[in-house]
Structures are given as structure tokens and as C-alpha cells.
Amino acid sequence: MDHFAYRDGVLYAEDIALPRIAEEIGTPVYVYSRATLERHAQVFRDALADIPRKHIAFAIKCNPNLGVLRVLARQGYGADVVSGGELERAIASGIAPEDIVFSGVGKTRAELALGLDRGIGQFNIEHEPEGVALAEIAARKEMTAQAVLRVNPDVDAGTHAKISTGKAENKFGVGIDVAPEIFDRLARLPGLKLRGIALHIGSQLTSLDPLEAAFVRVGRLIADLRAAGHDITHVDLGGGLGVPYKEGDNPPSPADYGAMVARVTRDWDVTLMFEPGRVIAGNAGVLLTEVLWVKPGAQSDFVIVDAAMNDLARPALYDAWHDFQAVRPSGETMTASIVGPVCETGDTFARDRVIDKVAAGDLAVFRTAGAYGATMASTYNSRSLVPEVLVDGDRYIVVADRIAAGTIMAAERVPDWID
Ligand SMILES: *Cc1c(COP(=O)(O)O)cnc(C)c1O
């Protein structure tokens, strides 16, 4: 459930009519709903009610906006971060360092040191040399890094290849077959408290089966590690739960997920950690755009909007679907391809789709844009960096400014030795 709904024929975010934001802030602009973020955070937490010891870390890569993070920090969420930049953001948003988990396949030594200096709660080690480096850095600082070893359970998550992370050929984690020996060696290192296992098999998962298969494998690994004398107190189950992007999409609910997790992990006797991203933020945001032109095409008309692939990359990157809705729908429909102004054919949001009939000057939204939206924006084609707005009831605030193309250009220079 979300808080984007029509009132008297106009699309609102909570109690704010979207045309007001378009007029005051301009388009394109991301609009987030605080109430929706909070609701999703509560639903996910409630779904885990049967799990006695747990820690929920929002995967901030899907929406690292400071305002959004503050909302989730107030919900008691920690953060899953994948870079030093995200680590600093999480702390700046008010998330306690001990509630931060540091994931990521290519952490630098400087980032590992930063995590230690900031006192984060857990490092998710992706391979043995990283664990060795972390142990060395921690020992030199006379500190102990709390860590878990990420395993690659070799299951097919059944999602888009570019966001599948748990197959043997993917770059993430260590093979579950070699995990016991690696765990054994890392667990001996001073500077490291290796306390468990992590996994994350992919994103936008639409079935619980691959997750369950992976968790079962991890359950066996935990038993093996304990039999070898290791103390296993934490298991990080990652994120990945899918969200509905279009009518007919029926991903597992957080409640179904929670029930499966509770059943599979019943005897594990550990603190379970979760890293939800998309399921919290995806449907809490829209990308508000204005129709610039409607241009006749060979197959169907082109609706040319002022948002482009640089603002919302998912369709170009993953062939992703985002619902397109007029802010003031007339009730009529048209068949059109929705495209942005960027000079490549990849800048296509939808092909030959039946949509609300729109004309130049009309406002529309791409739905389900709260996750992996603004954070992937670029300035390709020397476009401005898209701004973000957070709505809270009958008020709203710009939580990220539009960064003008000129500001980006001002950070560049022409060498004076080119005459
Ligand atoms: C991306 C990512 C997540 C979040 O995935 P969602 O599909 O957005 O829930 C969680 N953990 C790790 C390690 C990730 O890389």
C-alpha cells in the first residue's frame, strides 16, 4: 500500500497535489512519501515478529537520500552500506554506527579503516584477502572488527541477470563449499571476531524458493562450522524481496517471507540480520515529469517527456517496467512509446504501451521509482541532476536540490596549455 492516490481527478502524494510540486520545484523531480516509507518499514518489521533476535539494516544503495534515511533511522532501522560514501551518509542521517553493516565486493583498505574508525557494527567479508587485510588494519589500531563471511550459495535467484548475485559465477562471496576452510583460517586472526555468515542472492526476487534453498544451505554450513568449534552468533540473510511494478506482479509478501525465514531458521539460535532495500523504498517514490511533445511514430506515437534515462536508468539498464500515469487523467487512453530527450534509443521508458492519453504540457509520473531511481541518476547529455522531494502529510521539502548543468560544468577546467 502506498500514499499516492487520486483526489478529484488529480494525483496526490499524501496531502500534496503533484501539480503544486511541479510548479514550485519544476520537473523532472522525484517525490517520496514519508508515510509510505514508514508503513513499509513497519510491515517488514512486523513480518519478522516471530524472530526473537534480529537486526534490520536498510540497504541504502537503493535510496541514500539523507531525508529518507532519517525517516528510516527513526523507525529503528540500521543501514547496509557498500562504500565509504554510504557509510558517511548513514552516520550523517543519524543511524548509530553500531547499527551499520558494511557490504560490498571491493572495499578498499581506506574504507575498511574508515569503518573501524567510525565504530561500525559489522563487516561482511567477501573473500579471504579482504578478511586478512581487515584483521591487519584492526590489529594495528588495537581494535577488533566484528565480521561475518559472505558465502555464495550457488542458487539461481530467478531475477534479471544484472541483479543476480548468488550464482557460483557471480563475483560475490566465497563458494559455500570452500567457506569452512576460509572461515577456519580467518577465525584465527587477531583483530577479527568472525561471528557468522552473510548471503544475498539477488534483487527483485519474485519467488521465495531460491531464498529458501539458499537459507537451507547456510543452515547446513552453520552446523558444520559449529561442529568444527566455531562460535556462530550472527547470520545476515541479505535483502532481495521483490515489489510489484505492474498490474499482475505478485511478489511474495513480507509476511510470507517472514514466515519462511522463521520456519527455516527455527533452530539456528543466532541474531538474524536483514538488508531490505527495494521493498521499503520502491513504492514510496514516483518520478514526476512533464510531457514535452507528442510526436507521430511509425508504429505508435512517441510521448516525449522531460525525464530521461539519466534520471531513471532502470528501463535502459534492466529493461525494467515503470507504470506511467497522468497526473490528471482524462479517462481516455492512447498507445505510445514513452521516451526522454537523451540522444540514444536506450532512452525509452516504454514501447507501444497503452497509457493514459496525454498531450504536451501534461504532467505524469513513473511509479515505483523510490528505489534505484535518483541514486542512479547522472548528468548524461549535460542535463541537470534530478532533485528529490519528501512529502509528509500536507507539507513537503526539497531533500536534494537540482544540481544545474552549469554547476557541474563549473567543476571542470580547460588546461591552459591547450591554446
Ligand atoms: C543491493 C543489496 C541489498 C538490497 O537489495 P534489495 O533487492 O533492494 O532488497 C541487500 N544486501 C546487499 C549486500 C546488497 O548488495
GROMACS .gro file of C-alpha atoms and ligand atoms in nm:
model
  434
    1MET     CA    1   0.000   0.000   0.000
    2ASP     CA    2   0.123   0.350  -0.075
    3HIS     CA    3   0.009   0.708  -0.031
    4PHE     CA    4  -0.008   0.816  -0.396
    5ALA     CA    5  -0.375   0.843  -0.491
    6TYR     CA    6  -0.617   1.048  -0.699
    7ARG     CA    7  -0.842   1.306  -0.537
    8ASP     CA    8  -1.096   1.478  -0.758
    9GLY     CA    9  -0.907   1.359  -1.064
   10VAL     CA   10  -0.564   1.483  -0.953
   11LEU     CA   11  -0.276   1.264  -0.832
   12TYR     CA   12  -0.160   1.342  -0.481
   13ALA     CA   13   0.137   1.238  -0.271
   14GLU     CA   14  -0.024   1.218   0.073
   15ASP     CA   15  -0.198   1.559   0.103
   16ILE     CA   16   0.009   1.737  -0.159
   17ALA     CA   17  -0.124   1.769  -0.514
   18LEU     CA   18   0.159   1.684  -0.752
   19PRO     CA   19   0.094   1.984  -0.982
   20ARG     CA   20   0.195   2.207  -0.691
   21ILE     CA   21   0.535   2.040  -0.667
   22ALA     CA   22   0.579   2.061  -1.044
   23GLU     CA   23   0.502   2.430  -1.035
   24GLU     CA   24   0.716   2.518  -0.735
   25ILE     CA   25   1.014   2.287  -0.792
   26GLY     CA   26   0.995   2.210  -1.162
   27THR     CA   27   1.023   1.876  -1.336
   28PRO     CA   28   1.161   1.616  -1.355
   29VAL     CA   29   1.160   1.560  -0.979
   30TYR     CA   30   1.144   1.257  -0.753
   31VAL     CA   31   0.868   1.269  -0.494
   32TYR     CA   32   0.880   1.043  -0.188
   33SER     CA   33   0.609   0.979   0.069
   34ARG     CA   34   0.718   0.962   0.430
   35ALA     CA   35   0.401   0.777   0.536
   36THR     CA   36   0.469   0.510   0.273
   37LEU     CA   37   0.830   0.466   0.383
   38GLU     CA   38   0.715   0.432   0.743
   39ARG     CA   39   0.440   0.189   0.654
   40HIS     CA   40   0.675  -0.034   0.459
   41ALA     CA   41   0.930  -0.024   0.741
   42GLN     CA   42   0.659  -0.130   0.988
   43VAL     CA   43   0.518  -0.403   0.765
   44PHE     CA   44   0.862  -0.554   0.713
   45ARG     CA   45   0.941  -0.541   1.085
   46ASP     CA   46   0.601  -0.689   1.178
   47ALA     CA   47   0.664  -0.972   0.933
   48LEU     CA   48   0.965  -1.070   1.143
   49ALA     CA   49   0.776  -1.063   1.473
   50ASP     CA   50   0.840  -1.435   1.529
   51ILE     CA   51   1.213  -1.395   1.507
   52PRO     CA   52   1.349  -1.345   1.856
   53ARG     CA   53   1.681  -1.171   1.785
   54LYS     CA   54   1.707  -0.957   1.475
   55HIS     CA   55   1.866  -0.652   1.321
   56ILE     CA   56   1.723  -0.471   1.018
   57ALA     CA   57   1.962  -0.266   0.807
   58PHE     CA   58   1.814  -0.067   0.520
   59ALA     CA   59   2.021  -0.127   0.205
   60ILE     CA   60   2.086   0.238   0.146
   61LYS     CA   61   2.222   0.193  -0.205
   62CYS     CA   62   1.861   0.184  -0.326
   63ASN     CA   63   1.786   0.528  -0.184
   64PRO     CA   64   2.064   0.703   0.007
   65ASN     CA   65   1.892   1.041   0.039
   66LEU     CA   66   1.962   1.182   0.386
   67GLY     CA   67   1.597   1.275   0.442
   68VAL     CA   68   1.482   0.925   0.352
   69LEU     CA   69   1.749   0.773   0.575
   70ARG     CA   70   1.640   0.990   0.866
   71VAL     CA   71   1.284   0.863   0.831
   72LEU     CA   72   1.409   0.504   0.847
   73ALA     CA   73   1.653   0.578   1.129
   74ARG     CA   74   1.351   0.697   1.331
   75GLN     CA   75   1.192   0.360   1.257
   76GLY     CA   76   1.486   0.193   1.428
   77TYR     CA   77   1.645   0.078   1.106
   78GLY     CA   78   2.018   0.041   1.072
   79ALA     CA   79   2.199   0.066   0.740
   80ASP     CA   80   2.365  -0.171   0.498
   81VAL     CA   81   2.632   0.029   0.317
   82VAL     CA   82   2.857  -0.060   0.025
   83SER     CA   83   3.107   0.226   0.016
   84GLY     CA   84   3.279   0.479   0.238
   85GLY     CA   85   3.046   0.742   0.095
   86GLU     CA   86   2.740   0.547   0.201
   87LEU     CA   87   2.896   0.486   0.541
   88GLU     CA   88   2.934   0.860   0.600
   89ARG     CA   89   2.581   0.922   0.475
   90ALA     CA   90   2.433   0.665   0.710
   91ILE     CA   91   2.607   0.828   1.006
   92ALA     CA   92   2.513   1.179   0.889
   93SER     CA   93   2.148   1.070   0.877
   94GLY     CA   94   2.155   0.976   1.243
   95ILE     CA   95   2.192   0.598   1.216
   96ALA     CA   96   2.409   0.472   1.502
   97PRO     CA   97   2.746   0.337   1.382
   98GLU     CA   98   2.688   0.007   1.563
   99ASP     CA   99   2.375  -0.045   1.352
  100ILE     CA  100   2.574  -0.021   1.028
  101VAL     CA  101   2.675  -0.323   0.823
  102PHE     CA  102   2.945  -0.279   0.557
  103SER     CA  103   2.889  -0.498   0.250
  104GLY     CA  104   3.050  -0.476  -0.091
  105VAL     CA  105   3.283  -0.679  -0.305
  106GLY     CA  106   3.556  -0.419  -0.349
  107LYS     CA  107   3.608  -0.235  -0.022
  108THR     CA  108   3.939  -0.053  -0.020
  109ARG     CA  109   4.182  -0.063   0.273
  110ALA     CA  110   4.094   0.303   0.335
  111GLU     CA  111   3.724   0.212   0.354
  112LEU     CA  112   3.793  -0.075   0.593
  113ALA     CA  113   3.992   0.163   0.815
  114LEU     CA  114   3.712   0.419   0.795
  115GLY     CA  115   3.462   0.159   0.910
  116LEU     CA  116   3.681   0.076   1.209
  117ASP     CA  117   3.738   0.442   1.295
  118ARG     CA  118   3.365   0.510   1.283
  119GLY     CA  119   3.292   0.206   1.500
  120ILE     CA  120   3.050   0.028   1.268
  121GLY     CA  121   2.874  -0.286   1.385
  122GLN     CA  122   2.976  -0.541   1.124
  123PHE     CA  123   3.190  -0.600   0.819
  124ASN     CA  124   3.062  -0.852   0.565
  125ILE     CA  125   3.380  -1.005   0.426
  126GLU     CA  126   3.360  -1.103   0.061
  127HIS     CA  127   3.680  -1.309   0.026
  128GLU     CA  128   3.980  -1.424   0.225
  129PRO     CA  129   4.233  -1.150   0.137
  130GLU     CA  130   3.982  -0.885   0.240
  131GLY     CA  131   3.941  -1.057   0.576
  132VAL     CA  132   4.319  -1.073   0.619
  133ALA     CA  133   4.351  -0.703   0.535
  134LEU     CA  134   4.073  -0.609   0.776
  135ALA     CA  135   4.235  -0.814   1.053
  136GLU     CA  136   4.571  -0.644   0.992
  137ILE     CA  137   4.426  -0.295   0.992
  138ALA     CA  138   4.222  -0.365   1.306
  139ALA     CA  139   4.515  -0.523   1.490
  140ARG     CA  140   4.733  -0.225   1.406
  141LYS     CA  141   4.467   0.001   1.557
  142GLU     CA  142   4.440  -0.236   1.857
  143MET     CA  143   4.078  -0.292   1.767
  144THR     CA  144   3.862  -0.596   1.692
  145ALA     CA  145   3.648  -0.594   1.380
  146GLN     CA  146   3.314  -0.773   1.412
  147ALA     CA  147   3.270  -0.961   1.089
  148VAL     CA  148   3.081  -1.230   0.903
  149LEU     CA  149   3.186  -1.419   0.591
  150ARG     CA  150   2.968  -1.378   0.285
  151VAL     CA  151   2.903  -1.705   0.108
  152ASN     CA  152   2.781  -1.762  -0.244
  153PRO     CA  153   2.523  -2.038  -0.210
  154ASP     CA  154   2.512  -2.105  -0.586
  155VAL     CA  155   2.137  -2.073  -0.638
  156ASP     CA  156   1.962  -1.911  -0.930
  157ALA     CA  157   1.757  -1.626  -0.789
  158GLY     CA  158   1.540  -1.620  -1.100
  159THR     CA  159   1.577  -1.246  -1.149
  160HIS     CA  160   1.740  -1.022  -1.409
  161ALA     CA  161   2.100  -1.136  -1.474
  162LYS     CA  162   2.241  -0.793  -1.382
  163ILE     CA  163   2.094  -0.808  -1.030
  164SER     CA  164   2.152  -1.178  -0.964
  165THR     CA  165   2.430  -1.221  -0.708
  166GLY     CA  166   2.416  -1.574  -0.568
  167LYS     CA  167   2.524  -1.796  -0.855
  168ALA     CA  168   2.871  -1.951  -0.849
  169GLU     CA  169   2.978  -1.741  -1.149
  170ASN     CA  170   2.880  -1.412  -0.979
  171LYS     CA  171   3.151  -1.202  -0.818
  172PHE     CA  172   3.005  -1.206  -0.467
  173GLY     CA  173   3.108  -1.403  -0.159
  174VAL     CA  174   3.311  -1.723  -0.130
  175GLY     CA  175   3.189  -2.058  -0.259
  176ILE     CA  176   2.986  -2.230   0.009
  177ASP     CA  177   3.195  -2.546  -0.041
  178VAL     CA  178   3.521  -2.368   0.044
  179ALA     CA  179   3.365  -2.148   0.314
  180PRO     CA  180   3.455  -2.379   0.609
  181GLU     CA  181   3.831  -2.373   0.540
  182ILE     CA  182   3.834  -1.999   0.475
  183PHE     CA  183   3.628  -1.938   0.788
  184ASP     CA  184   3.874  -2.155   0.982
  185ARG     CA  185   4.176  -1.954   0.870
  186LEU     CA  186   4.013  -1.613   0.916
  187ALA     CA  187   3.874  -1.701   1.258
  188ARG     CA  188   4.229  -1.745   1.391
  189LEU     CA  189   4.341  -1.395   1.301
  190PRO     CA  190   4.389  -1.140   1.577
  191GLY     CA  191   4.193  -0.825   1.508
  192LEU     CA  192   3.894  -1.015   1.373
  193LYS     CA  193   3.590  -1.154   1.554
  194LEU     CA  194   3.438  -1.373   1.285
  195ARG     CA  195   3.092  -1.434   1.422
  196GLY     CA  196   2.883  -1.570   1.139
  197ILE     CA  197   2.776  -1.585   0.778
  198ALA     CA  198   2.614  -1.350   0.527
  199LEU     CA  199   2.446  -1.405   0.194
  200HIS     CA  200   2.247  -1.201  -0.057
  201ILE     CA  201   2.139  -1.382  -0.371
  202GLY     CA  202   1.989  -1.103  -0.577
  203SER     CA  203   1.731  -0.831  -0.605
  204GLN     CA  204   1.368  -0.807  -0.719
  205LEU     CA  205   1.310  -1.173  -0.626
  206THR     CA  206   0.961  -1.286  -0.717
  207SER     CA  207   0.973  -1.630  -0.558
  208LEU     CA  208   1.075  -1.742  -0.210
  209ASP     CA  209   1.206  -2.076  -0.337
  210PRO     CA  210   1.562  -1.969  -0.425
  211LEU     CA  211   1.587  -1.781  -0.094
  212GLU     CA  212   1.472  -2.085   0.098
  213ALA     CA  213   1.713  -2.312  -0.092
  214ALA     CA  214   1.998  -2.073  -0.010
  215PHE     CA  215   1.900  -2.045   0.358
  216VAL     CA  216   1.884  -2.423   0.391
  217ARG     CA  217   2.239  -2.448   0.256
  218VAL     CA  218   2.352  -2.183   0.503
  219GLY     CA  219   2.181  -2.376   0.783
  220ARG     CA  220   2.396  -2.678   0.700
  221LEU     CA  221   2.707  -2.462   0.687
  222ILE     CA  222   2.632  -2.321   1.033
  223ALA     CA  223   2.603  -2.673   1.173
  224ASP     CA  224   2.935  -2.768   1.010
  225LEU     CA  225   3.109  -2.459   1.143
  226ARG     CA  226   2.979  -2.520   1.492
  227ALA     CA  227   3.088  -2.883   1.474
  228ALA     CA  228   3.436  -2.750   1.390
  229GLY     CA  229   3.428  -2.548   1.711
  230HIS     CA  230   3.330  -2.206   1.579
  231ASP     CA  231   3.103  -1.971   1.766
  232ILE     CA  232   2.826  -1.864   1.527
  233THR     CA  233   2.609  -1.586   1.666
  234HIS     CA  234   2.502  -1.380   1.361
  235VAL     CA  235   2.364  -1.467   1.019
  236ASP     CA  236   2.290  -1.193   0.768
  237LEU     CA  237   2.021  -1.304   0.523
  238GLY     CA  238   2.058  -1.003   0.290
  239GLY     CA  239   1.773  -0.838   0.103
  240GLY     CA  240   1.616  -0.901  -0.232
  241LEU     CA  241   1.242  -0.917  -0.178
  242GLY     CA  242   1.067  -0.801  -0.495
  243VAL     CA  243   0.796  -0.539  -0.528
  244PRO     CA  244   0.507  -0.512  -0.776
  245TYR     CA  245   0.597  -0.285  -1.067
  246LYS     CA  246   0.291  -0.351  -1.276
  247GLU     CA  247  -0.053  -0.498  -1.256
  248GLY     CA  248  -0.037  -0.874  -1.221
  249ASP     CA  249   0.302  -0.870  -1.049
  250ASN     CA  250   0.263  -1.078  -0.739
  251PRO     CA  251   0.588  -1.096  -0.544
  252PRO     CA  252   0.588  -1.274  -0.208
  253SER     CA  253   0.465  -1.053   0.074
  254PRO     CA  254   0.690  -0.959   0.364
  255ALA     CA  255   0.460  -1.176   0.580
  256ASP     CA  256   0.521  -1.482   0.358
  257TYR     CA  257   0.892  -1.406   0.363
  258GLY     CA  258   0.895  -1.370   0.742
  259ALA     CA  259   0.706  -1.697   0.788
  260MET     CA  260   0.951  -1.881   0.562
  261VAL     CA  261   1.250  -1.734   0.742
  262ALA     CA  262   1.106  -1.822   1.083
  263ARG     CA  263   1.042  -2.182   0.971
  264VAL     CA  264   1.382  -2.240   0.806
  265THR     CA  265   1.588  -2.075   1.080
  266ARG     CA  266   1.395  -2.203   1.381
  267ASP     CA  267   1.688  -2.397   1.528
  268TRP     CA  268   1.969  -2.165   1.430
  269ASP     CA  269   1.992  -1.981   1.763
  270VAL     CA  270   2.152  -1.668   1.616
  271THR     CA  271   2.078  -1.300   1.569
  272LEU     CA  272   1.930  -1.277   1.220
  273MET     CA  273   2.019  -0.973   1.015
  274PHE     CA  274   1.819  -0.837   0.721
  275GLU     CA  275   1.910  -0.590   0.449
  276PRO     CA  276   1.587  -0.488   0.274
  277GLY     CA  277   1.610  -0.212   0.016
  278ARG     CA  278   1.360  -0.205  -0.267
  279VAL     CA  279   1.075  -0.348  -0.060
  280ILE     CA  280   1.098  -0.048   0.173
  281ALA     CA  281   1.156   0.236  -0.074
  282GLY     CA  282   1.039   0.120  -0.418
  283ASN     CA  283   0.673   0.208  -0.396
  284ALA     CA  284   0.738   0.508  -0.172
  285GLY     CA  285   0.851   0.724  -0.464
  286VAL     CA  286   0.745   0.849  -0.806
  287LEU     CA  287   0.931   1.039  -1.074
  288LEU     CA  288   0.720   1.340  -1.172
  289THR     CA  289   0.766   1.453  -1.528
  290GLU     CA  290   0.610   1.683  -1.787
  291VAL     CA  291   0.518   1.581  -2.139
  292LEU     CA  292   0.721   1.797  -2.378
  293TRP     CA  293   0.587   1.674  -2.710
  294VAL     CA  294   0.378   1.406  -2.865
  295LYS     CA  295   0.535   1.306  -3.193
  296PRO     CA  296   0.392   1.069  -3.452
  297GLY     CA  297   0.594   0.748  -3.495
  298ALA     CA  298   0.599   0.462  -3.743
  299GLN     CA  299   0.435   0.214  -3.503
  300SER     CA  300   0.279   0.437  -3.240
  301ASP     CA  301   0.315   0.791  -3.117
  302PHE     CA  302   0.616   0.898  -2.913
  303VAL     CA  303   0.534   1.067  -2.586
  304ILE     CA  304   0.850   1.269  -2.520
  305VAL     CA  305   0.880   1.354  -2.150
  306ASP     CA  306   1.129   1.580  -1.972
  307ALA     CA  307   1.264   1.291  -1.762
  308ALA     CA  308   1.521   1.070  -1.928
  309MET     CA  309   1.741   0.767  -1.879
  310ASN     CA  310   1.987   0.983  -1.687
  311ASP     CA  311   1.715   1.049  -1.425
  312LEU     CA  312   1.571   0.696  -1.412
  313ALA     CA  313   1.811   0.439  -1.551
  314ARG     CA  314   1.626   0.115  -1.474
  315PRO     CA  315   1.438   0.079  -1.803
  316ALA     CA  316   1.759   0.135  -2.001
  317LEU     CA  317   1.971  -0.081  -1.769
  318TYR     CA  318   1.739  -0.370  -1.688
  319ASP     CA  319   1.453  -0.336  -1.935
  320ALA     CA  320   1.251  -0.254  -1.626
  321TRP     CA  321   0.884  -0.161  -1.630
  322HIS     CA  322   0.758   0.151  -1.452
  323ASP     CA  323   0.389   0.230  -1.464
  324PHE     CA  324   0.320   0.564  -1.631
  325GLN     CA  325   0.017   0.760  -1.508
  326ALA     CA  326  -0.117   1.100  -1.598
  327VAL     CA  327  -0.142   1.334  -1.301
  328ARG     CA  328  -0.482   1.450  -1.433
  329PRO     CA  329  -0.608   1.153  -1.637
  330SER     CA  330  -0.896   1.219  -1.876
  331GLY     CA  331  -1.009   0.857  -1.875
  332GLU     CA  332  -0.904   0.817  -2.238
  333THR     CA  333  -0.607   0.605  -2.337
  334MET     CA  334  -0.356   0.600  -2.622
  335THR     CA  335  -0.091   0.359  -2.742
  336ALA     CA  336   0.250   0.519  -2.733
  337SER     CA  337   0.619   0.476  -2.671
  338ILE     CA  338   0.742   0.690  -2.383
  339VAL     CA  339   1.086   0.835  -2.438
  340GLY     CA  340   1.313   1.101  -2.291
  341PRO     CA  341   1.516   1.372  -2.464
  342VAL     CA  342   1.853   1.191  -2.441
  343CYS     CA  343   2.020   1.116  -2.772
  344GLU     CA  344   2.011   0.741  -2.775
  345THR     CA  345   1.741   0.487  -2.836
  346GLY     CA  346   1.811   0.333  -2.495
  347ASP     CA  347   1.632   0.637  -2.356
  348THR     CA  348   1.298   0.458  -2.377
  349PHE     CA  349   1.071   0.406  -2.078
  350ALA     CA  350   0.804   0.204  -2.257
  351ARG     CA  351   0.739   0.069  -2.605
  352ASP     CA  352   0.397   0.068  -2.769
  353ARG     CA  353   0.219   0.072  -2.435
  354VAL     CA  354  -0.143   0.156  -2.364
  355ILE     CA  355  -0.124   0.458  -2.135
  356ASP     CA  356  -0.335   0.747  -2.013
  357LYS     CA  357  -0.385   0.985  -2.303
  358VAL     CA  358  -0.150   1.280  -2.259
  359ALA     CA  359  -0.062   1.593  -2.454
  360ALA     CA  360   0.223   1.842  -2.444
  361GLY     CA  361   0.226   2.026  -2.112
  362ASP     CA  362   0.055   1.746  -1.917
  363LEU     CA  363   0.214   1.607  -1.602
  364ALA     CA  364   0.268   1.237  -1.546
  365VAL     CA  365   0.454   1.006  -1.311
  366PHE     CA  366   0.661   0.695  -1.334
  367ARG     CA  367   0.556   0.484  -1.038
  368THR     CA  368   0.769   0.266  -0.811
  369ALA     CA  369   1.068   0.493  -0.856
  370GLY     CA  370   1.169   0.523  -0.489
  371ALA     CA  371   1.438   0.254  -0.514
  372TYR     CA  372   1.729   0.253  -0.759
  373GLY     CA  373   1.594   0.577  -0.907
  374ALA     CA  374   1.753   0.907  -0.809
  375THR     CA  375   2.062   0.733  -0.676
  376MET     CA  376   2.147   0.607  -1.024
  377ALA     CA  377   2.094   0.947  -1.185
  378SER     CA  378   2.368   1.103  -1.392
  379THR     CA  379   2.413   1.423  -1.591
  380TYR     CA  380   2.445   1.249  -1.927
  381ASN     CA  381   2.376   1.489  -2.215
  382SER     CA  382   2.471   1.772  -1.976
  383ARG     CA  383   2.136   1.752  -1.807
  384SER     CA  384   2.086   1.872  -1.452
  385LEU     CA  385   2.099   1.625  -1.166
  386VAL     CA  386   1.739   1.546  -1.074
  387PRO     CA  387   1.609   1.683  -0.740
  388GLU     CA  388   1.419   1.493  -0.470
  389VAL     CA  389   1.123   1.598  -0.258
  390LEU     CA  390   0.990   1.436   0.059
  391VAL     CA  391   0.620   1.475   0.138
  392ASP     CA  392   0.490   1.447   0.493
  393GLY     CA  393   0.113   1.493   0.515
  394ASP     CA  394   0.033   1.844   0.396
  395ARG     CA  395   0.392   1.964   0.382
  396TYR     CA  396   0.688   1.888   0.165
  397ILE     CA  397   1.052   1.981   0.143
  398VAL     CA  398   1.323   1.953  -0.119
  399VAL     CA  399   1.556   1.689   0.027
  400ALA     CA  400   1.801   1.709  -0.264
  401ASP     CA  401   1.849   2.015  -0.481
  402ARG     CA  402   1.850   2.009  -0.855
  403ILE     CA  403   2.218   2.047  -0.947
  404ALA     CA  404   2.229   2.261  -1.256
  405ALA     CA  405   2.433   2.157  -1.557
  406GLY     CA  406   2.627   2.481  -1.510
  407THR     CA  407   2.731   2.382  -1.159
  408ILE     CA  408   2.868   2.055  -1.293
  409MET     CA  409   3.049   2.244  -1.568
  410ALA     CA  410   3.197   2.482  -1.311
  411ALA     CA  411   3.386   2.186  -1.160
  412GLU     CA  412   3.568   2.129  -1.489
  413ARG     CA  413   3.862   2.317  -1.631
  414VAL     CA  414   4.035   2.364  -1.962
  415PRO     CA  415   4.413   2.318  -1.939
  416ASP     CA  416   4.592   2.644  -2.005
  417TRP     CA  417   4.849   2.452  -2.211
  418ILE     CA  418   4.589   2.395  -2.480
  419ASP     CA  419   4.595   2.714  -2.681
  420LIG     C1  420   2.156  -0.447  -0.305
  420LIG     C2  421   2.177  -0.522  -0.179
  420LIG     C3  422   2.071  -0.536  -0.088
  420LIG     C4  423   1.933  -0.483  -0.111
  420LIG     O1  424   1.865  -0.548  -0.214
  420LIG     P1  425   1.710  -0.519  -0.239
  420LIG     O2  426   1.678  -0.606  -0.352
  420LIG     O3  427   1.697  -0.375  -0.270
  420LIG     O4  428   1.638  -0.556  -0.114
  420LIG     C5  429   2.097  -0.601   0.031
  420LIG     N1  430   2.220  -0.652   0.058
  420LIG     C6  431   2.323  -0.641  -0.028
  420LIG     C7  432   2.455  -0.697   0.010
  420LIG     C8  433   2.304  -0.576  -0.149
  420LIG     O5  434   2.407  -0.566  -0.235
   0.00000   0.00000   0.00000
